[in-house]
Short mmCIF file of C-alpha atoms in Angstrom, two decimals:
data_model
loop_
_atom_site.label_atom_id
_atom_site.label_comp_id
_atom_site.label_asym_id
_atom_site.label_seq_id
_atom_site.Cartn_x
_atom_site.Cartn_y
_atom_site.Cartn_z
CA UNK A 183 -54.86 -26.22 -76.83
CA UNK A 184 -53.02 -27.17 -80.00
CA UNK A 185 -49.67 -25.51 -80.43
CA UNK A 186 -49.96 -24.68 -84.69
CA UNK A 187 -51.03 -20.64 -84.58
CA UNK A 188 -52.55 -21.60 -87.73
CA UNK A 189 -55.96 -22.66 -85.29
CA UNK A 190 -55.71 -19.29 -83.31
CA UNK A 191 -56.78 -16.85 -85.77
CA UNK A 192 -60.13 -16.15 -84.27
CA UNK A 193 -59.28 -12.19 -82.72
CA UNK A 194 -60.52 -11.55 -78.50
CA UNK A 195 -63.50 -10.34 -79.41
CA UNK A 196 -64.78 -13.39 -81.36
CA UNK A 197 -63.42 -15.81 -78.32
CA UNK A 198 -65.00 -13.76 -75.20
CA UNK A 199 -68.50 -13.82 -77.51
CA UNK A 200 -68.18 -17.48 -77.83
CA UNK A 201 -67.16 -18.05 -73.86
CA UNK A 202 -69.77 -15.89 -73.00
CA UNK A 203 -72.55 -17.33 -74.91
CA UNK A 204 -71.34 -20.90 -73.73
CA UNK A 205 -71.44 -20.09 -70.30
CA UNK A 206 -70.11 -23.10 -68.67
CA UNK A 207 -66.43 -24.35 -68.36
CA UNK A 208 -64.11 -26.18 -66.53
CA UNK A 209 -62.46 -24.13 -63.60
CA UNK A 210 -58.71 -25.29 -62.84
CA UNK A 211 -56.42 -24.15 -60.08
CA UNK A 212 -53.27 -26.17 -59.11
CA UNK A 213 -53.42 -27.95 -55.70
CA UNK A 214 -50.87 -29.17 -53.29
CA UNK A 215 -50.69 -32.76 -55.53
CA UNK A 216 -52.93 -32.41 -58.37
CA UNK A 217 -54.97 -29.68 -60.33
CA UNK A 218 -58.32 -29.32 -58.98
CA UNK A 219 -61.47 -28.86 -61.68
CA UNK A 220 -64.75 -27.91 -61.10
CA UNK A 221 -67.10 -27.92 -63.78
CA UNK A 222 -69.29 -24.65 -63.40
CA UNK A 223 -71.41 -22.26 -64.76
CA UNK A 224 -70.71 -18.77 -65.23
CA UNK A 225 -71.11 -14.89 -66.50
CA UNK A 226 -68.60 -13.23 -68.33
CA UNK A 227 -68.32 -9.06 -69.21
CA UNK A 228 -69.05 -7.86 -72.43
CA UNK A 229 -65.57 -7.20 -72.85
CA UNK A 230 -64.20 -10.27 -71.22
CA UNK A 231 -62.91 -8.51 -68.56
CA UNK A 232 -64.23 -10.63 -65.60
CA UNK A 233 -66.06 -13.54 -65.08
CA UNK A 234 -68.95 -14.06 -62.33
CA UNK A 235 -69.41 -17.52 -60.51
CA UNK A 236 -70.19 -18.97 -57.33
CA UNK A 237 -69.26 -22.20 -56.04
CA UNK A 238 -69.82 -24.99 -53.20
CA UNK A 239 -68.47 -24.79 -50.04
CA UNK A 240 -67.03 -28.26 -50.04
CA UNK A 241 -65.77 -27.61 -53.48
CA UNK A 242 -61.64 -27.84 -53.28
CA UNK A 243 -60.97 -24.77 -55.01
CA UNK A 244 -63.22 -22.50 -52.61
CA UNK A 245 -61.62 -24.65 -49.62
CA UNK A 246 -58.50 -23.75 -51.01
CA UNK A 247 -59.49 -20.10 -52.10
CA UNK A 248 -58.06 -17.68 -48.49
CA UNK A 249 -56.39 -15.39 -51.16
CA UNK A 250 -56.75 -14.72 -54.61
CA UNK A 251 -54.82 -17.52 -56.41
CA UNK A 252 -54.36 -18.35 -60.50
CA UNK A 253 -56.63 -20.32 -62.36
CA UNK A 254 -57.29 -21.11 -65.92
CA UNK A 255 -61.02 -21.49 -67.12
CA UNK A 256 -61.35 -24.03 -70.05
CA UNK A 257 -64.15 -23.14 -72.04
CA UNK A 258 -65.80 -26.29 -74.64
CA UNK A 259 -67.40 -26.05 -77.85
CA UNK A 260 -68.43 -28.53 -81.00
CA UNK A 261 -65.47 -31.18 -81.41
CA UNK A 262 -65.50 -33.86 -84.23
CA UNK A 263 -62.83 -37.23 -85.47
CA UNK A 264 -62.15 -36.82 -88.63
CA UNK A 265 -61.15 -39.20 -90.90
CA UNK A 266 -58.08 -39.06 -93.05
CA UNK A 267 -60.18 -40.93 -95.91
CA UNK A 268 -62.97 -37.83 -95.76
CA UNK A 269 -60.53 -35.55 -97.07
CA UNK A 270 -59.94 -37.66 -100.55
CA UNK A 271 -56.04 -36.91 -101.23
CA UNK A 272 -53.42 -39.03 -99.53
CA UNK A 273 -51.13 -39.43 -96.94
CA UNK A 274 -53.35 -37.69 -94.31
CA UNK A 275 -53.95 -38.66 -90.79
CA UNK A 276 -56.47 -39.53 -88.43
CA UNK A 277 -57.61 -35.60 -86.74
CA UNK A 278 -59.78 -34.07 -83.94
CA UNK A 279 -61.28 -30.83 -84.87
CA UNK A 280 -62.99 -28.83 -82.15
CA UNK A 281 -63.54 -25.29 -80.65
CA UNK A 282 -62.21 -24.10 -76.93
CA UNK A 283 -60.92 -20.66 -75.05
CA UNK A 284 -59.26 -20.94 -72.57
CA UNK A 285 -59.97 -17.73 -70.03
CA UNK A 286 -56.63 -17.27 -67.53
CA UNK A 287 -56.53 -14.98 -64.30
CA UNK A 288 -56.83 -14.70 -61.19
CA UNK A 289 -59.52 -15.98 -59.08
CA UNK A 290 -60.89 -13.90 -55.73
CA UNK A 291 -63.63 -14.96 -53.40
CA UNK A 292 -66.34 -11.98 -53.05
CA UNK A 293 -68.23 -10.64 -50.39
CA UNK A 294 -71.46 -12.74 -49.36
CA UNK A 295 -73.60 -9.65 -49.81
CA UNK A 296 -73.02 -10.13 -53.29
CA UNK A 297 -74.24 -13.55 -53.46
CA UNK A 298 -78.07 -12.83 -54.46
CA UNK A 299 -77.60 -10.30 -56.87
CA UNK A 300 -74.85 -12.76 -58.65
CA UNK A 301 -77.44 -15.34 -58.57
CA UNK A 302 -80.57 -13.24 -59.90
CA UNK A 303 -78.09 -12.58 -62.90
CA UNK A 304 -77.35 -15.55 -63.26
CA UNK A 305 -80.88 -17.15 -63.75
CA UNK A 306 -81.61 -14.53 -65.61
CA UNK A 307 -79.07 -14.92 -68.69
CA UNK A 308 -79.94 -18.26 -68.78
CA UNK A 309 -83.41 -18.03 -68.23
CA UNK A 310 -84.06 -15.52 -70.83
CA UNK A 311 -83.09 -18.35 -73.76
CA UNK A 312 -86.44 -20.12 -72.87
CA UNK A 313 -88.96 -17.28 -73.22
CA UNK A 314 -91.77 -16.98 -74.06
CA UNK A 315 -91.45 -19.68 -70.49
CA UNK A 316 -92.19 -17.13 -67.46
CA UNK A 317 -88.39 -16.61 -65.86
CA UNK A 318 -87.69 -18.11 -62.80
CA UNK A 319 -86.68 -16.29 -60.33
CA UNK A 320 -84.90 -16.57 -56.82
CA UNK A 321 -88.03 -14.56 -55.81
CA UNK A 322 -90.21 -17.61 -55.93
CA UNK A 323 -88.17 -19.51 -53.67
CA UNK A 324 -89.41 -19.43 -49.88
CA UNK A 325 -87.60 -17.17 -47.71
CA UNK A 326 -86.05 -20.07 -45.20
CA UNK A 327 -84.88 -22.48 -48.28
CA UNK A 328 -83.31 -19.42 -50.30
CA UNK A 329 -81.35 -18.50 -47.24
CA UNK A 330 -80.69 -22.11 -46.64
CA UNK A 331 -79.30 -22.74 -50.10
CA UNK A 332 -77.11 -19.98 -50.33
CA UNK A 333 -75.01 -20.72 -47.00
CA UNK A 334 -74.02 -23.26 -49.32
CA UNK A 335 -72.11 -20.84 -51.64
CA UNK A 336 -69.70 -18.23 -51.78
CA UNK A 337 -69.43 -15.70 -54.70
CA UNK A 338 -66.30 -15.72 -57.15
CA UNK A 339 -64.75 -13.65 -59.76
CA UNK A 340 -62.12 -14.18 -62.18
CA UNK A 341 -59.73 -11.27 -62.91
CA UNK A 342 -59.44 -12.25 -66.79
CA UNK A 343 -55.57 -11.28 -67.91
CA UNK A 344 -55.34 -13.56 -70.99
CA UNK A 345 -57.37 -14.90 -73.16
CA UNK A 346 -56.75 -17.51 -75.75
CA UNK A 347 -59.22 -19.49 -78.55
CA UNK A 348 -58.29 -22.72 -80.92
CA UNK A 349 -60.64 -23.01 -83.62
CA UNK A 350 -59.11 -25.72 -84.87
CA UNK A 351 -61.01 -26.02 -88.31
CA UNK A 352 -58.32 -27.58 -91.41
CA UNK A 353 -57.05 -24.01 -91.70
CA UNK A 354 -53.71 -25.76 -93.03
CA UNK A 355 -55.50 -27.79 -95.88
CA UNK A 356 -56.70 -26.80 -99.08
CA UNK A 357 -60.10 -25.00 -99.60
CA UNK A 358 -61.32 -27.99 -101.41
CA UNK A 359 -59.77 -30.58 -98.95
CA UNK A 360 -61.61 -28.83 -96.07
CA UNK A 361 -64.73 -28.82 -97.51
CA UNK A 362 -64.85 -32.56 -98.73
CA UNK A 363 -64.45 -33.24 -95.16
CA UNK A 364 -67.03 -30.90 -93.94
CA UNK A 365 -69.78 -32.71 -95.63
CA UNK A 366 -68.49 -35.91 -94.27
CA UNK A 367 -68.40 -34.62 -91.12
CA UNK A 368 -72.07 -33.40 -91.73
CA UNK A 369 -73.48 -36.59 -92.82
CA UNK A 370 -71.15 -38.94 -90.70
CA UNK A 371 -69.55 -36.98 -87.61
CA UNK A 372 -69.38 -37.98 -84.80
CA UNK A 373 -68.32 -36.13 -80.89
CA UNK A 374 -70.53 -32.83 -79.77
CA UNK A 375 -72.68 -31.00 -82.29
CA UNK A 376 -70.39 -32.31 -85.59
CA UNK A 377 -72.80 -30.46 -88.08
CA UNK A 378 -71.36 -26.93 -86.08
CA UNK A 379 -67.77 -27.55 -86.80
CA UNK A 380 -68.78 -28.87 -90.44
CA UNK A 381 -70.08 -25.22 -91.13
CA UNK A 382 -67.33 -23.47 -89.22
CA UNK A 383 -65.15 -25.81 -91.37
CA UNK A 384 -66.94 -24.45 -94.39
CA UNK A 385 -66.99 -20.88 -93.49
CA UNK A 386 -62.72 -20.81 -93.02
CA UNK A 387 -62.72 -21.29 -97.09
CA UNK A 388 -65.49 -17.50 -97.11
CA UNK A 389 -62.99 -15.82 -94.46
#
């Protein structure tokens, strides 16, 4: 996360709606010689309270998970390069704009009874951005390979206590400079979904 507050303007309620809606991060805990990531899916409150995941067996962090330990869950938006010449005043230098919240807490395994219910939420939230397409449910699964897959899993939640967004979108350059660049970025960009931080960058200048 970049240091300058100047990119963490964006309030808790604007960075839980965003980590909600995204729905996937990157878990990290710290292991015995390196941090261990997982890259997972997940639901998170309304009010960004607690977020809902399951993960493998064999994953590292649920090997590693007998007690409730601290983890931080890194949480990816748009991201862009942008070029000092897009802004067209000098002396400027080559940039990375992007969007991220991070989601810190504490992380608890849950009790396997929980593990269907988490999972019919689950597919539901996701499945629910491709109607009019019927939902899939775990319902349609056979009995013996639903029971099969989910001896695979264990239920998780994280106990959000912090929670922390950079929207890092030229907030310290002009209103002019900014938007020069966000049409560059529009035309030219290049990273994940450039267009989306060329009309965040735009918006900053309506804030």
């Amino acid at each position: 996360m970049h240091p300058n507050p100047i990119f963490h303007d964006a309030d808790d309620a604007r960075n839980v709606a965003f980590a909600r809606e995204r729905g996937f991060g990157v878990l990290a805990a710290q292991g015995a010689d390196a941090p261990m990531l997982s890259h997972i899916p997940f639901l998170l409150s309304h009010d960004g309270a607690v977020a809902d995941l399951h993960l493998v067996r064999s994953n590292p962090i649920a090997r590693a998970l007998k007690e409730p330990m601290p983890v931080t869950l890194a949480v990816s938006g748009a991201d862009t390069y942008v070029s000092p010449d897009w802004y067209e005043v000098a002396d400027q230098v080559p940039t990375w704009n992007y969007v991220a919240v991070h989601l810190t807490g504490v992380l608890e395994r849950r009790p396997q009874e929980e593990l269907l219910a988490l999972l019919d939420r689950q597919s539901a939230f996701y499945e629910d951005r491709l109607l009019p397409k019927p939902p899939w449910k775990t319902a349609k699964m056979t009995p013996d390979a639903l029971e099969k897959m989910m001896r695979m899993i264990v239920p998780c939640r994280i106990k959000v206590t912090a929670v922390d967004g950079t929207w890092k979108l030229g907030q310290n350059k002009p209103d002019a400079v900014r938007d020069a660049a966000a049409g560059q970025i529009e035309a030219y960009g290049f990273g994940s979904e450039a267009h989306v931080i060329g009309a965040l960058m735009r918006g900053v200048s309506k804030d």
